Coordinates of C-alpha atoms in Angstrom, one line a residue:
Chain P
M1 CA 117.3 137.3 114.2
G2 CA 119.7 138.0 116.9
G3 CA 123.1 137.5 115.5
G4 CA 123.2 133.8 116.5
G5 CA 123.1 134.4 120.3
T6 CA 120.5 133.8 122.8
S7 CA 118.5 136.5 124.4
N8 CA 119.4 138.0 127.7
A9 CA 116.1 139.8 127.9
S10 CA 112.6 139.3 126.5
P11 CA 112.5 138.5 122.8
G12 CA 112.4 141.5 120.5
E13 CA 113.9 143.7 123.2
G14 CA 117.0 142.0 124.5
W15 CA 120.5 141.8 123.2
P16 CA 122.4 138.7 122.2
D17 CA 124.5 137.1 125.0
F18 CA 127.8 137.7 123.1
F19 CA 127.4 141.4 123.5
P20 CA 130.0 142.5 126.1
A21 CA 129.2 145.2 128.7
G22 CA 128.9 148.6 127.0
V23 CA 127.5 147.2 123.8
P24 CA 125.5 148.9 122.3
P25 CA 127.4 152.0 123.3
A26 CA 125.6 154.5 125.5
A27 CA 125.8 157.1 122.7
A28 CA 123.8 154.9 120.4
S29 CA 120.2 155.9 119.8
N30 CA 117.1 153.9 119.0
A31 CA 117.2 152.6 115.4
S32 CA 115.2 154.8 113.1
G33 CA 115.0 156.1 109.6
R34 CA 115.7 155.0 106.1
A35 CA 118.8 152.9 105.6
F36 CA 120.6 150.7 103.1
R37 CA 122.5 147.5 103.5
L38 CA 124.6 145.5 101.1
V39 CA 123.1 142.0 101.0
R40 CA 123.6 138.8 99.0
T41 CA 120.0 138.2 98.1
I42 CA 116.7 140.1 97.9
P43 CA 114.4 139.3 99.7
S44 CA 117.3 139.5 102.1
Q45 CA 117.9 136.7 104.6
E46 CA 118.8 136.6 108.3
I47 CA 122.4 135.7 107.3
D48 CA 122.7 139.1 105.5
F49 CA 122.4 140.9 108.8
L50 CA 124.7 138.8 110.9
P51 CA 127.3 140.9 112.7
S52 CA 130.8 140.2 111.6
C53 CA 131.8 138.7 114.9
V54 CA 129.2 136.0 114.3
E55 CA 129.8 135.4 110.6
Y56 CA 133.6 135.4 111.0
P57 CA 134.2 134.4 114.7
S58 CA 137.8 133.6 114.1
R59 CA 138.6 137.2 113.1
W60 CA 137.5 138.8 116.3
T61 CA 138.4 138.5 119.9
S62 CA 136.5 140.3 122.6
D63 CA 139.5 142.4 123.5
S64 CA 139.9 143.7 119.9
P65 CA 139.3 147.5 119.8
H66 CA 136.8 146.9 117.0
Y67 CA 134.9 144.2 118.7
P68 CA 132.0 146.4 119.9
Q69 CA 131.5 147.6 116.3
A70 CA 131.9 144.1 115.0
C71 CA 128.9 143.1 117.2
G72 CA 126.8 145.3 115.0
A73 CA 126.1 145.4 111.2
S74 CA 127.0 148.2 108.8
F75 CA 124.3 150.2 107.1
H76 CA 124.4 153.4 105.0
T77 CA 122.0 156.2 105.3
S78 CA 122.3 157.1 101.6
L79 CA 122.0 154.9 98.5
E80 CA 125.0 156.8 97.1
A81 CA 127.2 155.8 100.0
S82 CA 126.1 152.1 99.6
R83 CA 126.9 152.2 95.9
R84 CA 130.3 153.8 96.5
T85 CA 131.3 151.2 99.0
R86 CA 130.0 148.4 96.8
L87 CA 132.0 149.6 93.8
R88 CA 135.1 150.3 95.8
F89 CA 135.7 146.7 96.9
R90 CA 135.7 143.7 94.7
P91 CA 134.2 141.3 97.2
L92 CA 131.2 143.6 97.5
R93 CA 130.6 144.2 93.8
G94 CA 128.2 141.3 93.5
R95 CA 126.0 142.5 96.4
L96 CA 122.6 144.0 96.1
I97 CA 121.4 147.1 98.0
A98 CA 118.5 146.4 100.3
E99 CA 116.4 149.3 101.5
G100 CA 114.3 149.5 104.6
I101 CA 113.1 151.6 107.5
L102 CA 114.8 151.1 110.8
V103 CA 112.5 151.2 113.9
E104 CA 113.2 151.1 117.6
A105 CA 112.4 147.4 117.8
H106 CA 115.4 146.6 115.5
G107 CA 117.9 147.8 118.0
K108 CA 120.3 150.7 118.5
M109 CA 122.3 152.7 116.0
L110 CA 125.2 155.1 115.9
T111 CA 127.1 156.9 113.2
T112 CA 130.5 155.3 113.2
G113 CA 133.8 155.8 111.5
N114 CA 134.6 159.0 109.7
D115 CA 131.8 158.6 107.2
P116 CA 128.7 160.5 108.1
H117 CA 126.6 158.1 106.0
H118 CA 127.8 155.0 107.7
I119 CA 125.9 153.7 110.7
T120 CA 126.4 150.6 112.9
V121 CA 123.2 148.9 114.0
W122 CA 123.3 146.6 117.0
V123 CA 120.4 144.3 116.3
R124 CA 118.1 142.9 119.0
V125 CA 117.4 139.2 119.3
D126 CA 114.4 138.1 117.2
S127 CA 114.0 141.5 115.7
E128 CA 113.6 140.0 112.2
I129 CA 115.2 143.0 110.7
H130 CA 115.6 141.2 107.4
L131 CA 111.9 141.4 106.9
A132 CA 112.1 145.2 106.9
F133 CA 114.7 145.2 104.2
A134 CA 112.9 143.4 101.5
A135 CA 113.1 146.1 98.8
N136 CA 115.8 146.4 96.2
A137 CA 116.8 150.1 96.5
E138 CA 117.9 150.4 92.9
L139 CA 114.8 148.9 91.5
E140 CA 112.7 151.2 93.8
Q141 CA 114.6 154.1 92.4
K142 CA 113.8 153.2 88.8
R143 CA 110.1 153.0 89.5
Chain B
M1 CA 146.3 139.9 115.9
T2 CA 143.8 142.6 115.6
Y3 CA 141.7 142.0 112.5
P4 CA 142.2 143.1 109.8
L5 CA 145.9 143.7 110.5
P6 CA 148.1 140.7 109.7
F7 CA 150.7 139.3 112.1
G8 CA 154.0 137.7 111.4
T9 CA 154.6 139.5 108.2
P10 CA 157.6 141.5 106.9
L11 CA 155.6 144.7 107.5
G12 CA 156.2 144.3 111.3
R13 CA 153.7 145.0 114.0
L14 CA 151.0 147.2 112.6
V15 CA 148.6 149.5 114.3
L16 CA 145.6 151.2 112.6
E17 CA 146.1 154.9 112.2
E18 CA 142.9 155.9 110.5
I19 CA 140.0 154.1 108.9
Y20 CA 138.6 155.5 105.6
D21 CA 136.0 152.9 104.8
Y22 CA 134.3 150.5 107.1
F23 CA 131.8 147.8 106.1
D24 CA 131.4 145.0 108.7
G25 CA 135.1 145.7 109.5
P26 CA 137.8 148.1 108.4
R27 CA 138.2 147.9 104.6
L28 CA 140.4 150.8 103.7
F29 CA 142.7 152.4 106.2
A30 CA 146.1 153.8 107.0
A31 CA 148.3 151.6 109.2
R32 CA 151.8 152.3 110.8
N33 CA 154.5 149.9 112.0
D34 CA 156.9 150.2 114.8
Q35 CA 159.5 151.7 112.6
G36 CA 157.1 154.5 111.5
G37 CA 156.5 153.0 108.1
L38 CA 153.1 153.9 106.7
F39 CA 150.8 151.7 104.6
L40 CA 147.6 152.2 102.9
G41 CA 145.6 149.0 103.6
Y42 CA 142.9 147.9 101.1
W43 CA 140.6 144.9 101.0
A44 CA 141.2 143.6 97.5
D45 CA 139.6 140.2 97.3
E46 CA 137.7 137.4 99.1
T47 CA 137.4 133.7 98.4
Q48 CA 136.0 130.7 100.2
T49 CA 139.3 130.2 101.9
G50 CA 140.2 133.7 102.9
E51 CA 140.9 137.3 102.0
S52 CA 143.5 139.1 100.0
W53 CA 144.7 142.6 101.1
L54 CA 147.0 145.1 99.5
Y55 CA 149.3 147.1 101.7
L56 CA 150.8 150.0 99.9
P57 CA 154.0 151.6 101.4
I58 CA 153.3 155.3 101.3
T59 CA 154.8 158.5 102.6
R60 CA 152.9 160.9 104.8
D61 CA 152.7 163.6 102.2
R62 CA 151.3 161.2 99.6
L63 CA 148.8 159.8 102.1
M64 CA 147.6 163.4 102.8
Q65 CA 147.0 163.8 99.1
V66 CA 145.1 160.5 98.9
R67 CA 143.0 161.1 102.0
S68 CA 142.0 164.6 100.8
G69 CA 141.1 163.4 97.3
G70 CA 144.0 164.9 95.5
I71 CA 145.0 161.5 94.2
P72 CA 142.3 158.9 93.3
L73 CA 142.7 155.6 95.2
A74 CA 143.4 153.5 92.1
R75 CA 146.1 155.9 91.0
A76 CA 147.7 155.8 94.5
F77 CA 148.3 152.1 93.8
R78 CA 149.2 152.4 90.1
A79 CA 151.5 155.3 90.6
A80 CA 153.0 154.0 93.9
E81 CA 156.0 155.9 95.2
F82 CA 158.0 152.8 95.6
G83 CA 156.6 150.9 92.7
Y84 CA 155.3 147.9 94.7
A85 CA 152.8 146.9 97.2
F86 CA 152.5 143.9 99.6
R87 CA 149.8 141.4 98.8
I88 CA 148.8 139.7 102.0
D89 CA 146.5 136.6 101.9
I90 CA 144.8 135.8 105.2
D91 CA 143.4 132.3 105.8
R92 CA 139.8 132.5 106.8
E93 CA 140.1 130.0 109.7
S94 CA 143.7 130.1 110.9
L95 CA 144.3 133.8 110.0
A96 CA 147.8 132.8 108.9
A97 CA 149.1 135.4 106.6
T98 CA 151.2 134.9 103.4
T99 CA 153.0 138.0 102.1
V100 CA 154.3 138.6 98.6
A101 CA 155.7 141.9 97.3
V102 CA 154.1 142.6 93.9
A103 CA 155.0 145.2 91.3
V104 CA 152.0 147.6 91.1
A105 CA 151.7 146.9 87.4
E106 CA 150.8 143.3 88.2
I107 CA 147.9 144.2 90.4
P108 CA 144.7 143.1 88.5
D109 CA 142.5 146.0 87.5
D110 CA 139.4 144.6 89.2
W111 CA 141.2 144.4 92.5
L112 CA 141.4 148.2 92.6
P113 CA 138.6 150.8 93.1
P114 CA 137.2 152.5 90.0
A115 CA 139.6 155.1 88.4
N116 CA 137.6 158.1 89.6
D117 CA 137.1 156.9 93.2
R118 CA 138.5 159.4 95.7
L119 CA 138.4 160.0 99.4
A120 CA 137.4 163.5 100.4
R121 CA 138.6 164.0 104.0
P122 CA 139.3 167.5 105.2
T123 CA 143.1 167.3 105.6
R124 CA 145.3 169.8 107.3
T125 CA 148.4 170.1 105.2
Q126 CA 149.9 173.0 107.1
P127 CA 150.4 173.4 110.9
A128 CA 147.4 174.9 112.6
L129 CA 147.5 178.3 114.3
V130 CA 148.4 177.7 117.9
P131 CA 145.4 179.3 119.8
S132 CA 147.6 181.8 121.7
E133 CA 150.0 182.6 118.9
V134 CA 148.3 185.7 117.6
A135 CA 148.1 187.3 121.0
Q136 CA 151.7 186.2 122.0
R137 CA 153.2 187.6 118.8
A138 CA 151.3 190.8 119.2
A139 CA 152.7 191.3 122.7
K140 CA 156.2 190.2 121.9
E141 CA 156.5 192.1 118.6
R142 CA 154.6 195.1 119.9
R143 CA 152.4 195.3 116.8
D144 CA 148.9 194.3 115.9
M145 CA 148.5 190.8 114.4
V146 CA 145.7 189.3 112.5
G147 CA 145.1 185.6 111.7
F148 CA 143.1 185.9 108.5
G149 CA 141.7 182.5 107.7
L150 CA 139.9 181.6 104.5
R151 CA 137.5 178.6 104.3
P152 CA 137.0 178.0 100.6
W153 CA 134.2 175.6 99.9
G154 CA 135.1 172.3 98.4
F155 CA 138.7 172.4 99.5
T156 CA 139.8 169.4 101.6
R157 CA 143.4 170.4 102.1
S158 CA 144.9 173.5 103.7
E159 CA 144.9 175.3 100.3
A160 CA 143.1 178.3 98.8
P161 CA 142.7 179.5 95.2
L162 CA 145.2 182.2 94.4
L163 CA 142.4 184.5 93.2
L164 CA 140.6 184.3 96.5
L165 CA 143.8 184.9 98.4
T166 CA 145.0 187.9 96.5
Q167 CA 141.6 189.6 96.1
S168 CA 140.5 189.1 99.7
L169 CA 143.8 190.2 101.1
G170 CA 143.8 193.2 98.8
S171 CA 140.3 194.0 99.9
L172 CA 141.3 193.8 103.6
Q173 CA 144.3 196.1 103.0
G174 CA 142.1 198.5 101.1
L175 CA 139.5 198.4 103.9
T176 CA 142.1 199.0 106.6
E177 CA 143.5 202.0 104.7
E178 CA 140.1 203.5 104.1
V179 CA 139.2 203.2 107.8
G180 CA 142.6 204.8 108.5
F181 CA 141.6 207.8 106.4
Q182 CA 138.3 208.0 108.3
I183 CA 139.6 207.9 111.8
A184 CA 143.1 209.4 111.6
P185 CA 143.4 212.8 113.2
R186 CA 143.9 215.7 110.8
S187 CA 147.0 217.5 111.7
S188 CA 146.2 220.7 109.9
G189 CA 142.7 220.9 111.4
T190 CA 141.1 221.0 108.0
Q191 CA 138.7 218.6 106.3
H192 CA 141.3 217.3 103.9
F193 CA 144.6 215.5 104.4
G194 CA 147.8 217.0 103.1
L195 CA 150.2 214.9 101.1
K196 CA 152.4 214.1 104.1
D197 CA 149.4 213.1 106.1
R198 CA 148.2 210.8 103.4
E199 CA 151.6 209.2 103.1
K200 CA 151.7 208.7 106.8
I201 CA 148.3 207.1 107.0
E202 CA 149.1 204.8 104.1
R203 CA 152.3 203.7 105.9
D204 CA 150.6 203.4 109.3
T205 CA 147.9 201.2 108.0
K206 CA 150.1 198.7 106.0
L207 CA 149.7 195.1 106.9
V208 CA 152.4 192.6 106.0
A209 CA 152.2 188.8 105.7
V210 CA 154.3 187.1 108.3
G211 CA 153.3 183.5 108.0
S212 CA 150.6 181.0 107.0
F213 CA 148.6 178.4 108.8
G214 CA 146.3 175.5 108.1
G215 CA 142.6 174.8 108.6
S216 CA 141.5 175.8 106.0
F217 CA 144.1 178.3 104.8
G218 CA 145.2 181.2 106.8
I219 CA 147.6 184.1 106.5
L220 CA 149.1 185.6 109.6
L221 CA 149.3 189.3 109.1
G222 CA 151.2 191.9 111.1
A223 CA 151.2 195.7 111.2
Q224 CA 154.2 197.0 109.3
E225 CA 154.7 199.7 111.9
S226 CA 155.0 198.8 115.6
A227 CA 152.9 200.4 118.2
D228 CA 154.0 203.5 120.1
L229 CA 155.2 203.6 123.7
F230 CA 151.6 203.4 124.9
N231 CA 150.9 200.4 122.7
H232 CA 148.8 202.5 120.4
S233 CA 148.8 202.4 116.6
L234 CA 146.5 203.6 113.8
V235 CA 146.4 200.1 112.3
G236 CA 145.2 198.9 115.7
D237 CA 142.3 201.4 115.7
C238 CA 141.5 200.4 112.1
L239 CA 141.4 196.7 113.0
R240 CA 139.2 197.4 116.0
T241 CA 136.8 199.3 113.7
I242 CA 136.8 196.4 111.2
T243 CA 136.2 194.0 114.1
T244 CA 133.1 195.9 115.1
L245 CA 131.8 195.7 111.5
L246 CA 132.5 192.0 111.4
Q247 CA 130.8 191.5 114.8
A248 CA 127.7 193.1 113.4
G249 CA 127.6 189.9 111.2
V250 CA 124.2 189.6 109.4
D251 CA 122.4 192.0 111.7
E252 CA 121.4 194.4 109.0
R253 CA 120.3 197.2 111.3
L254 CA 123.6 197.1 113.3
L255 CA 125.7 196.9 110.2
H256 CA 123.9 199.9 108.6
L257 CA 124.4 201.8 111.9
R258 CA 128.1 201.1 112.1
L259 CA 128.8 201.7 108.4
R260 CA 126.9 204.9 108.4
H261 CA 129.4 206.4 110.9
L262 CA 132.1 205.7 108.4
R263 CA 132.9 207.1 105.0
A264 CA 131.1 205.7 101.9
R265 CA 134.5 204.4 100.7
V266 CA 134.8 202.2 103.8
S267 CA 131.4 200.7 102.9
L268 CA 132.6 200.1 99.4
R269 CA 135.7 198.3 100.6
Y270 CA 133.7 196.3 103.1
R271 CA 131.4 195.3 100.2
D272 CA 134.4 194.4 98.0
L273 CA 135.7 192.1 100.7
F274 CA 132.4 190.3 101.1
Q275 CA 131.6 190.2 97.4
T276 CA 135.0 188.6 96.8
L277 CA 134.4 186.0 99.5
A278 CA 130.9 185.2 98.3
R279 CA 131.9 185.0 94.6
L280 CA 134.7 182.7 95.4
H281 CA 132.7 180.7 97.9
S282 CA 134.7 181.1 101.1
G283 CA 134.0 181.5 104.7
L284 CA 136.2 183.7 106.9
T285 CA 138.0 183.5 110.3
F286 CA 139.4 186.7 111.7
E287 CA 141.5 186.7 114.8
W288 CA 142.9 190.0 115.9
S289 CA 145.2 190.8 118.8
S290 CA 146.7 194.1 119.7
P291 CA 149.7 194.7 122.0
R292 CA 147.3 196.8 124.0
I293 CA 145.9 194.6 126.8
G294 CA 142.3 193.6 126.3
R295 CA 142.2 194.4 122.6
R296 CA 141.5 191.2 120.8
A297 CA 138.7 189.3 119.1
K298 CA 138.1 186.1 117.2
L299 CA 135.3 185.7 114.7
V300 CA 134.2 182.9 112.5
I301 CA 131.9 183.8 109.6
E302 CA 130.6 180.8 107.7
L303 CA 129.9 180.9 104.0
P304 CA 126.1 181.3 104.3
E305 CA 126.7 184.4 106.6
V306 CA 129.3 185.7 104.1
R307 CA 126.7 185.5 101.3
R308 CA 124.1 187.2 103.5
I309 CA 126.5 190.0 104.4
A310 CA 127.5 190.4 100.7
E311 CA 123.8 190.7 99.9
I312 CA 123.1 193.2 102.6
V313 CA 125.9 195.5 101.6
S314 CA 125.2 195.2 97.9
R315 CA 121.5 195.9 98.1
T316 CA 120.2 198.9 96.2
T317 CA 117.0 200.8 96.1
S318 CA 115.5 201.6 92.7
E319 CA 113.4 204.5 91.6
T320 CA 111.6 204.6 88.3
G321 CA 111.1 208.0 86.7
P322 CA 108.3 209.1 84.2
E323 CA 108.5 208.1 80.5
F324 CA 110.0 210.6 78.1
T325 CA 110.8 210.5 74.4
R326 CA 114.1 211.4 72.9
R327 CA 115.4 211.5 69.3
A328 CA 118.3 209.1 69.2
R329 CA 120.6 207.1 67.0
L330 CA 120.8 203.3 67.6
I331 CA 124.5 202.4 68.2
S332 CA 124.2 198.8 69.4
A333 CA 121.5 196.2 70.3
N334 CA 121.4 192.6 71.6
T335 CA 118.1 191.1 70.5
R336 CA 118.5 188.2 72.9
S337 CA 119.2 190.0 76.1
G338 CA 117.4 193.3 75.1
G339 CA 120.5 195.3 75.8
Y340 CA 121.0 198.5 73.8
E341 CA 122.9 201.7 73.4
L342 CA 121.5 204.9 71.9
R343 CA 123.0 208.3 71.4
G344 CA 121.0 211.5 71.4
V345 CA 120.5 213.5 68.2
P346 CA 121.8 216.1 68.5
G347 CA 123.8 216.1 71.7
W348 CA 125.3 212.7 71.5
E349 CA 124.4 211.9 75.1
K350 CA 124.4 208.2 75.9
Y351 CA 121.5 206.0 76.9
I352 CA 122.3 202.5 78.0
G353 CA 120.0 199.8 79.4
H354 CA 117.6 197.1 78.5
A355 CA 114.5 197.0 76.5
E356 CA 111.1 196.4 78.2
K357 CA 109.9 193.0 77.2
P358 CA 108.4 192.0 74.8
E359 CA 107.5 195.2 73.0
G360 CA 110.9 196.9 73.4
I361 CA 112.7 193.8 72.2
A362 CA 110.4 193.5 69.2
D363 CA 111.2 197.0 68.3
L364 CA 114.9 196.4 68.6
R365 CA 114.6 193.3 66.3
R366 CA 113.1 195.5 63.6
A367 CA 115.5 198.4 64.0
S368 CA 118.7 199.2 62.0
F369 CA 122.0 200.4 63.4
D370 CA 122.8 204.0 62.9
A371 CA 119.2 204.9 62.1
V372 CA 117.5 207.7 64.0
Y373 CA 114.5 206.9 66.1
D374 CA 112.1 208.4 68.6
A375 CA 113.0 206.4 71.7
T376 CA 110.6 206.3 74.5
L377 CA 112.6 205.7 77.7
R378 CA 112.1 205.5 81.4
E379 CA 114.9 206.5 83.8
I380 CA 115.7 204.1 86.6
T381 CA 117.9 205.3 89.4
E382 CA 119.5 202.7 91.6
A383 CA 121.1 203.8 94.9
N384 CA 123.1 201.9 97.5
P385 CA 122.2 203.5 100.8
L386 CA 125.4 202.2 102.5
T387 CA 127.9 203.3 99.9
G388 CA 126.1 206.3 98.6
E389 CA 126.6 205.0 95.0
V390 CA 124.0 206.1 92.5
M391 CA 123.6 204.5 89.1
T392 CA 121.2 205.6 86.3
R393 CA 120.1 203.4 83.5
H394 CA 117.2 203.7 81.0
L395 CA 114.5 201.2 80.2
L396 CA 113.6 201.2 76.5
V397 CA 109.9 201.2 76.3
R398 CA 109.4 201.8 72.6
L399 CA 111.5 202.6 69.5
A400 CA 109.7 204.3 66.6
R401 CA 111.2 205.5 63.3
S402 CA 111.7 209.2 63.8
G403 CA 108.5 211.0 62.6
S404 CA 106.5 207.7 62.2
Q405 CA 104.4 205.6 64.6
A406 CA 106.5 202.5 64.7
V407 CA 109.6 200.9 63.4
D408 CA 109.2 199.5 59.9
A409 CA 110.5 196.2 58.9

């Protein structure tokens, strides 16, 4: 999946066309490690990993200070952080927590905001990241 | 508009001040309007047609409490300072905002975070120490100054437990005074100080609190007595010595070397300071500046180093002596911990310690208070090489009814 855009490089490596210059930021590193994402269904679907600027295009303009971050998707690096955010906001309380391992082919990531457990991942075109997040983190924990 | 901030509302033109939670967009944040009004913005609900947000008018002091976790998020809304919040509904497509002021009691429970949900942001609730302040004040006031900062674990605001504050400051004053007794010149040329000398040293090593500062919690201390014409003072020399001890950090060899040059009582005071900090889980910052040019230092000792230093200065060596038997009366015993107290017969000398497990404890279980036994003991001598303290205790190996082989039931 590539966030609805078309590739500006070879599939699996390039970034969506709607990414402005400087996105992903230079400080971002290759995606890696265990991560969690609040999703609507498990197995998760492509739509669960759409960046906000694609899912809600009316909200964001490219000159918005948060637009670069809105081009990425929010993940947590701890299950506890995902649970806390889910519980904190009513619109997220029905979500499930998908768990997966990020790899370089998925895109770039950066710890964003003031929460050390929150990362933004800028997903490459056709990375099929949803396939890597097929596990329900809470069921996994019970096993 | 800049999502998620609404436009065309009675709240005015808002700017994001700080984001506390972000998930595919800011979800919980502080926002400020042109008039300086502060709001806590919270993503409360979402429907097919749009989103509902709560904007809570809030004062800076209350916001600092909320962001540091002093007040749970839900309570910030329920116990709002002004009794109301703005509910702002934003249309999904047009982004048109509808604003309604709602009494906080009318906000549905499920719109708010769980009751125990708190932020935990480190929050400076006092002005920070200006970097050059210690040095400037030392020069202007012609006295040594110390920025003594505590970094208690688990505290998100510029606050410190009273016990930590009083005990650590007391230890610092005690340490300064002891160093003073070590390094002050003896006017009479003898080994001991006269009463007048002692009084002068106590006066010349007094520190006074002159202010406080944030991050985490600091007390600005100044010498009670100002420096002489040459910018020299006893307290300055003491603080320089203390600085060299602190600079030794966790370097055991260096710390031993520096403490060995000082009186055992200095080591005791140094140990007190670090045991207090370790017990009450606090790191330390120490910024010292003297009116004498070039005499200044700034040190940061994090909690793990504090613990390590406390361990180094508390370490004892132990020596076990040979077994011996003594007729003694059992005064007290704890059969769980194995602790006991015996008094010699005759002589009434005291033996205190623990029983050797499991035999000694089994003997204690069968023993009777006030009865006389033949106690087999082993003397253990513990010494702290830094402080010179020596402590003796006795390990109870066996307790036998006097004149018999073992304690009868």
